[in-house]
Coordinates of C-alpha atoms in Angstrom, one line a residue:
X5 CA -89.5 72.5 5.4
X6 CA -85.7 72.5 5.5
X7 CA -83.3 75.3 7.5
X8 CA -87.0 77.0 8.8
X9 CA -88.0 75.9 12.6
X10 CA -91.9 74.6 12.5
X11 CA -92.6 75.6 15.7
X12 CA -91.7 79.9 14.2
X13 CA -94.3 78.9 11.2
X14 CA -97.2 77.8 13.7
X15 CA -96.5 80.8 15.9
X16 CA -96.4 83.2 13.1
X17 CA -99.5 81.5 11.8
X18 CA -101.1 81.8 15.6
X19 CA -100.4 85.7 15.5
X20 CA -101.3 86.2 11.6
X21 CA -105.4 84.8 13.0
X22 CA -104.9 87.3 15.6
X23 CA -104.4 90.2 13.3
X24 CA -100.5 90.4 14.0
X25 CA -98.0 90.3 11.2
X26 CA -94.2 90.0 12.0
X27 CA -92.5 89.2 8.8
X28 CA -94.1 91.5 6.0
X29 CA -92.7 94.2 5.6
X30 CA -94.1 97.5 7.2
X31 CA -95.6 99.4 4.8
X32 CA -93.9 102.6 2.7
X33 CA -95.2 105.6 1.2
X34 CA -94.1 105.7 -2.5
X35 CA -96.1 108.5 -3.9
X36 CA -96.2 112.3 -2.7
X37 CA -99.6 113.7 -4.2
X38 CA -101.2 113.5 -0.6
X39 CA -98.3 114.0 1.3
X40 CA -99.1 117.1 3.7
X41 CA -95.5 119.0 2.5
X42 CA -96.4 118.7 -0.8
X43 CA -100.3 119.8 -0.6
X44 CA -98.5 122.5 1.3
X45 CA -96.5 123.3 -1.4
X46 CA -99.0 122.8 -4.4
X47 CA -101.5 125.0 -2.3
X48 CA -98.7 128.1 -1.9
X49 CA -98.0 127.8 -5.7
X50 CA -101.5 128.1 -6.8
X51 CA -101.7 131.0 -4.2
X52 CA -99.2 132.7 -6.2
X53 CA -100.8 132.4 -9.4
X54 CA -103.9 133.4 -8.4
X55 CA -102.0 136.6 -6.9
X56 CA -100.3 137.3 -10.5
X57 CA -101.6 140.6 -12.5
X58 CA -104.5 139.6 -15.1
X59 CA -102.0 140.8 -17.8
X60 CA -99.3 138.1 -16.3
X61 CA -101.7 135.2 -16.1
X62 CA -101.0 132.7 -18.5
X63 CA -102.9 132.0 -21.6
X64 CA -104.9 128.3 -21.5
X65 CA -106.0 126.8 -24.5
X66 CA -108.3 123.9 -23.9
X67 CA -107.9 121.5 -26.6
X68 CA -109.8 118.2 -26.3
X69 CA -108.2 114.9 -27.3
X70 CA -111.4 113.4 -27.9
X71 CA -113.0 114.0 -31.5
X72 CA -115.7 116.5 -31.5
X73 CA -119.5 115.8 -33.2
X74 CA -119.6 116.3 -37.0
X75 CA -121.9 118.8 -38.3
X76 CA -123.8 116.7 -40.9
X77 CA -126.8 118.4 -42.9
X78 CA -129.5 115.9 -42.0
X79 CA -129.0 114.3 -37.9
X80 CA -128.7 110.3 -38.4
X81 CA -131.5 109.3 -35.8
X82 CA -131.8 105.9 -33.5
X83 CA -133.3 102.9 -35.1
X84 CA -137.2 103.4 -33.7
X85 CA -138.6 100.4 -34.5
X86 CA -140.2 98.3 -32.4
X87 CA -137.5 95.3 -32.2
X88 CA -135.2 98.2 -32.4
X89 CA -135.8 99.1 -29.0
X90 CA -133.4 98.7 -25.9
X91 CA -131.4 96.5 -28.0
X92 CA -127.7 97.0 -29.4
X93 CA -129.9 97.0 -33.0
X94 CA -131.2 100.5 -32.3
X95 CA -127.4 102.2 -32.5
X96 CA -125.8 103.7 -35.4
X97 CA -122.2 103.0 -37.1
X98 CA -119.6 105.8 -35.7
X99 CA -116.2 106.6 -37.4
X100 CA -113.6 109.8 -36.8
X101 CA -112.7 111.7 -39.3
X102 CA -108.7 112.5 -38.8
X103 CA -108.6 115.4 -41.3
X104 CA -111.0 117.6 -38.9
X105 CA -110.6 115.2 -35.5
X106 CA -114.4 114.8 -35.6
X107 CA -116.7 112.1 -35.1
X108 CA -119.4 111.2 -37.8
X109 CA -122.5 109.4 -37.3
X110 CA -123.6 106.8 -40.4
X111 CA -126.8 105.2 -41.2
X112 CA -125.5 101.2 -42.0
X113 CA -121.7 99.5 -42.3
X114 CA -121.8 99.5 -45.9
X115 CA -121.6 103.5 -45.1
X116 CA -118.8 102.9 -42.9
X117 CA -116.9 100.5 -45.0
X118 CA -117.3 103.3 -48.0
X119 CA -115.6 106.0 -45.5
X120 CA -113.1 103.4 -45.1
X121 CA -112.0 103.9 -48.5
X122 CA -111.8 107.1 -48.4
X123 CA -110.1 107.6 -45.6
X124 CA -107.2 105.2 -47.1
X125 CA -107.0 107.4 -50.2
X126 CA -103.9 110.1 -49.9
X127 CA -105.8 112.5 -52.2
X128 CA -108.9 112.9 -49.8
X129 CA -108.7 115.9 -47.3
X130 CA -112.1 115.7 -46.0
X131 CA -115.1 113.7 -45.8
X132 CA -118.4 114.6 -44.7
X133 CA -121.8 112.2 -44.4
X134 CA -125.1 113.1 -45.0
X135 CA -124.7 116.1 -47.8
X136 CA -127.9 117.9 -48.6
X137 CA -130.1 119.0 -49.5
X138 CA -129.9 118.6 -53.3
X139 CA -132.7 119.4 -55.3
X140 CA -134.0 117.9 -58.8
X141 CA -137.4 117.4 -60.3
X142 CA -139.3 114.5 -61.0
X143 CA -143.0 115.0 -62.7
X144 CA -142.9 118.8 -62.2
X145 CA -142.7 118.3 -58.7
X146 CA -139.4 119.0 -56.6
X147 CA -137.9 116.7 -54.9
X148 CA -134.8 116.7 -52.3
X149 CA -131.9 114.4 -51.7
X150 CA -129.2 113.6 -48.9
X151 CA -126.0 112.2 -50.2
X152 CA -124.7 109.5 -47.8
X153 CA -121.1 111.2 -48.5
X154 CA -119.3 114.4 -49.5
X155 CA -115.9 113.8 -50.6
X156 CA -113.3 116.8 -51.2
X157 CA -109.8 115.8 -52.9
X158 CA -106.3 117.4 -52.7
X159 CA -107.1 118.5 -56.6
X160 CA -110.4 120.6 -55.0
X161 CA -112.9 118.5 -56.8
X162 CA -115.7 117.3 -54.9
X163 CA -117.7 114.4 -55.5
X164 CA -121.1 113.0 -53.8
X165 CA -121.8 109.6 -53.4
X166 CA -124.8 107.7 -52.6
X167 CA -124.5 104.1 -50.8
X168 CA -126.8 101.5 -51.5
X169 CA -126.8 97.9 -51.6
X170 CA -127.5 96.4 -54.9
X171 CA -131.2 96.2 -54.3
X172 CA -131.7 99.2 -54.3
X173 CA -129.6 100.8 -56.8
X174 CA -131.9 101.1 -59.3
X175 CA -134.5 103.2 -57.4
X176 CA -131.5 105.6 -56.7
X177 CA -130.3 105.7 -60.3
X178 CA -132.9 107.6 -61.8
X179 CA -132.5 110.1 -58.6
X180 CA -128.8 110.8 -59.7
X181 CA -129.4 111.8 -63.3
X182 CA -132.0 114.5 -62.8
X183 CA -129.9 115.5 -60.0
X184 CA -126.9 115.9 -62.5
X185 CA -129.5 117.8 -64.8
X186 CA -130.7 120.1 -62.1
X187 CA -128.7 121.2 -58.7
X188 CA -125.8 119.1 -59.1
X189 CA -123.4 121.6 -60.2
X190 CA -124.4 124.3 -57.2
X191 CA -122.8 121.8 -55.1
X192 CA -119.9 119.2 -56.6
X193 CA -118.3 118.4 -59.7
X194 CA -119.7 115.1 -60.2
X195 CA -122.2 112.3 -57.7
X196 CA -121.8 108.8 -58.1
X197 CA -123.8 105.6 -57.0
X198 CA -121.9 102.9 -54.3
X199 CA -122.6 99.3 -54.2
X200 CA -121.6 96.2 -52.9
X201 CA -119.1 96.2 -56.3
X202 CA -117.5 99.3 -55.3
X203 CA -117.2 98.2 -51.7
X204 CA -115.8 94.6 -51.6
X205 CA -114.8 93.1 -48.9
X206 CA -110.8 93.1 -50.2
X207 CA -111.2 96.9 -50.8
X208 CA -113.0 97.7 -47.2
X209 CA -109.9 95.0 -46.0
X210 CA -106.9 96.5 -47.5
X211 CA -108.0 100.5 -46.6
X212 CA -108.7 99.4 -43.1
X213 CA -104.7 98.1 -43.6
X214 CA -103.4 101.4 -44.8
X215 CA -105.3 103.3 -42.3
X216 CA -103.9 101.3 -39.7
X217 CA -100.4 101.2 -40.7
X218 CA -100.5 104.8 -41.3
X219 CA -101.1 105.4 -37.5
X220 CA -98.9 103.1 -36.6
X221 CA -95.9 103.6 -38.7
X222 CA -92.4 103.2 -38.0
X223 CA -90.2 105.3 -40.9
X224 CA -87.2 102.6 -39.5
X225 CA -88.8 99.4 -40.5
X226 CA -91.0 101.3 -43.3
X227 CA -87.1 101.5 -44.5
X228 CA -85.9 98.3 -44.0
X229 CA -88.6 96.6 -45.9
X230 CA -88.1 99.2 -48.9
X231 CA -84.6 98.0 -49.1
X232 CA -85.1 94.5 -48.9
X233 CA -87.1 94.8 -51.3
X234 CA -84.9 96.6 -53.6
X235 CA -82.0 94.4 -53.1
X236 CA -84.5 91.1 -53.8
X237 CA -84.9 93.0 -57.4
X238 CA -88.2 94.7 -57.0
X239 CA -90.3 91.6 -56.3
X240 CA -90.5 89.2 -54.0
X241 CA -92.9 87.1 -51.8
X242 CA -94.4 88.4 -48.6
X243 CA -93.2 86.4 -46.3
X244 CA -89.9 86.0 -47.6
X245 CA -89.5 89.9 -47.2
X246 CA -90.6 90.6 -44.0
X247 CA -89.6 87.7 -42.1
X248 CA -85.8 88.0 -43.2
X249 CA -85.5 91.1 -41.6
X250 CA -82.9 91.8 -38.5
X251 CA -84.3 92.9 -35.3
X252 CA -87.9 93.6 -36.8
X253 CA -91.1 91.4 -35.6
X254 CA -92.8 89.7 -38.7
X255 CA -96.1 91.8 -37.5
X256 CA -94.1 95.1 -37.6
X257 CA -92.9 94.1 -40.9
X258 CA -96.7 94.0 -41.5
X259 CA -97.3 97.3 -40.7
X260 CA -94.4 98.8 -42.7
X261 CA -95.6 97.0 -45.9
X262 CA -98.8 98.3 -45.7
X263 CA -97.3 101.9 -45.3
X264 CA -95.6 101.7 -48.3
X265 CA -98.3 100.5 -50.0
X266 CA -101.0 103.3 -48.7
X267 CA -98.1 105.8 -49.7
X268 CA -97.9 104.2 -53.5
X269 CA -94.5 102.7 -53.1
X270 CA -95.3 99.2 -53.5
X271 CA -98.2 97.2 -55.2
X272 CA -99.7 94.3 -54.8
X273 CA -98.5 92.0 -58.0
X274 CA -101.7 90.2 -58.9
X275 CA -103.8 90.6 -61.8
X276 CA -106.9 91.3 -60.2
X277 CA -105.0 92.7 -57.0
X278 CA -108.9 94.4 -56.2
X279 CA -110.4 91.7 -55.7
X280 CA -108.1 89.4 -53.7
X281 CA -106.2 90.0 -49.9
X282 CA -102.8 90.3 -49.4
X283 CA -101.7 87.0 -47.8
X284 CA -98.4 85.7 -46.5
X285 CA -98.3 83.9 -49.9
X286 CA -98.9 86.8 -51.9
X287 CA -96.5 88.8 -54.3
X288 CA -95.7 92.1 -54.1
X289 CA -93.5 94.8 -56.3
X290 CA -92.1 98.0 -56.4
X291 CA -93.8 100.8 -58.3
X292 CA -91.9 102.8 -60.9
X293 CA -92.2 106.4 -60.5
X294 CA -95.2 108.1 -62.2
X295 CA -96.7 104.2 -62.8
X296 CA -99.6 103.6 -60.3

């Protein structure tokens, strides 16, 4: 090795096997939590609160971070079954609901993908699973009924809605118009029946895109990509709009589409813009005022 004597790098490497170490560097103490002054000092401070008047102590308010457990009428239990057991199988879907910071337990994903929805929708202020009991009758007898959602909207109607794959929809059917006839109206303004159709995979894939634009928007780029697209006439193609822009990221561009269009702003221009993704490729528009 050029400009370094050998003989220093097989005595270093002699003393390094012997537990001796002189060219790193000793080391230095970077932090001060355990330093003894400073214990010192955090012990005399607490010293002092503790020695303050009970009318001069501080007020604490413990607020947790974490989402607390929903309240739902009927507790979602464990999948019991015998193959359930001690397998992944046996757990339930969880979501948060931001509107009350709590955490909801559901009984499948087509549940969860329904709250999905709903979470995207600006005019929801609260969502609540498993909404019972309702009460209808069938033969003279009574029966009950637990509504896999309760929906309130910014207008103060409430709706129920029962989620059930397409199977099973007509068993539930029959359920939902005695309901209407009987209990229905001590408890919402109208129930409605969830399938597959309702839940698609592009309207489960676009409200998971609102929702997570709308936590991680940025009103600068949400800005930008407004004005490009006003100055490209109200239309243009995805790509070509958010990959033109200065100084933004083509994925932050992303994000501040999808803001715009979970705030109304902009639309996707397809005729049957349910049914289909947004791509790269796709077209999107402005949205005059009062037009959806």
């Amino acid at each position: 090795m050029p400009g370094i004597d050998p003989n220093f790098i097989i005595a270093t490497m002699l003393e390094r096997s012997n537990g001796i170490d002189t060219i790193s560097k000793a080391w230095e103490r970077r932090t001060h939590f355990a330093d003894p002054d400073y214990l010192r000092e955090q012990d005399s401070a607490s010293s002092r609160l503790l020695a303050l008047p009970a009318a001069d102590e501080p007020e604490i308010i413990w607020d947790s971070v974490h989402p607390e457990p929903g309240t739902p009428d009927r507790v979602v239990p464990m999948k019991n079954k015998d193959r359930h057991r001690k397998t992944i199988a046996s757990n339930r879907v969880q979501k948060v609901e931001p509107n009350t910071n709590t955490r909801v337990r559901l009984e499948s994903g087509l549940e969860a993908s329904a709250m999905m929805i709903f979470l995207a929708d600006r005019n929801v202020v609260a969502i609540r699973p498993q909404f019972g009991p309702v009460w209808f009758k069938r033969d003279d007898v009574w029966h009950k009924h637990y509504f896999d959602l309760c929906v309130d909207y910014r207008t103060g109607r409430r709706g129920l809605y029962a989620v059930r794959n397409e199977n099973h929809a007509p068993e539930v059917e029959s359920d939902l118009e005695l309901i209407c006839n009987y209990d229905l109206h001590n408890h919402a303004h109208f129930a409605e029946l969830w399938t597959e159709k309702e839940i698609s995979k592009p309207a489960v894939y676009r409200a998971s895109e609102i929702v997570r634009a709308r936590r991680m928007n940025n009103e600068g780029n949400t800005q930008l990509v407004m004005k490009a697209l006003i100055d490209a006439g109200g239309r243009a193609r995805v790509y070509d709009l958010i990959s033109n822009l200065k100084g933004v990221m083509v994925s932050c561009g992303w994000t501040a589409l999808w803001s715009l269009i979970g705030r109304g702003l902009v639309a996707h221009h397809h005729a049957r813009a349910d049914q289909v993704n947004l791509e790269f490729h796709s077209w999107v528009r402005l949205v005059p005022e009062g037009r959806p």
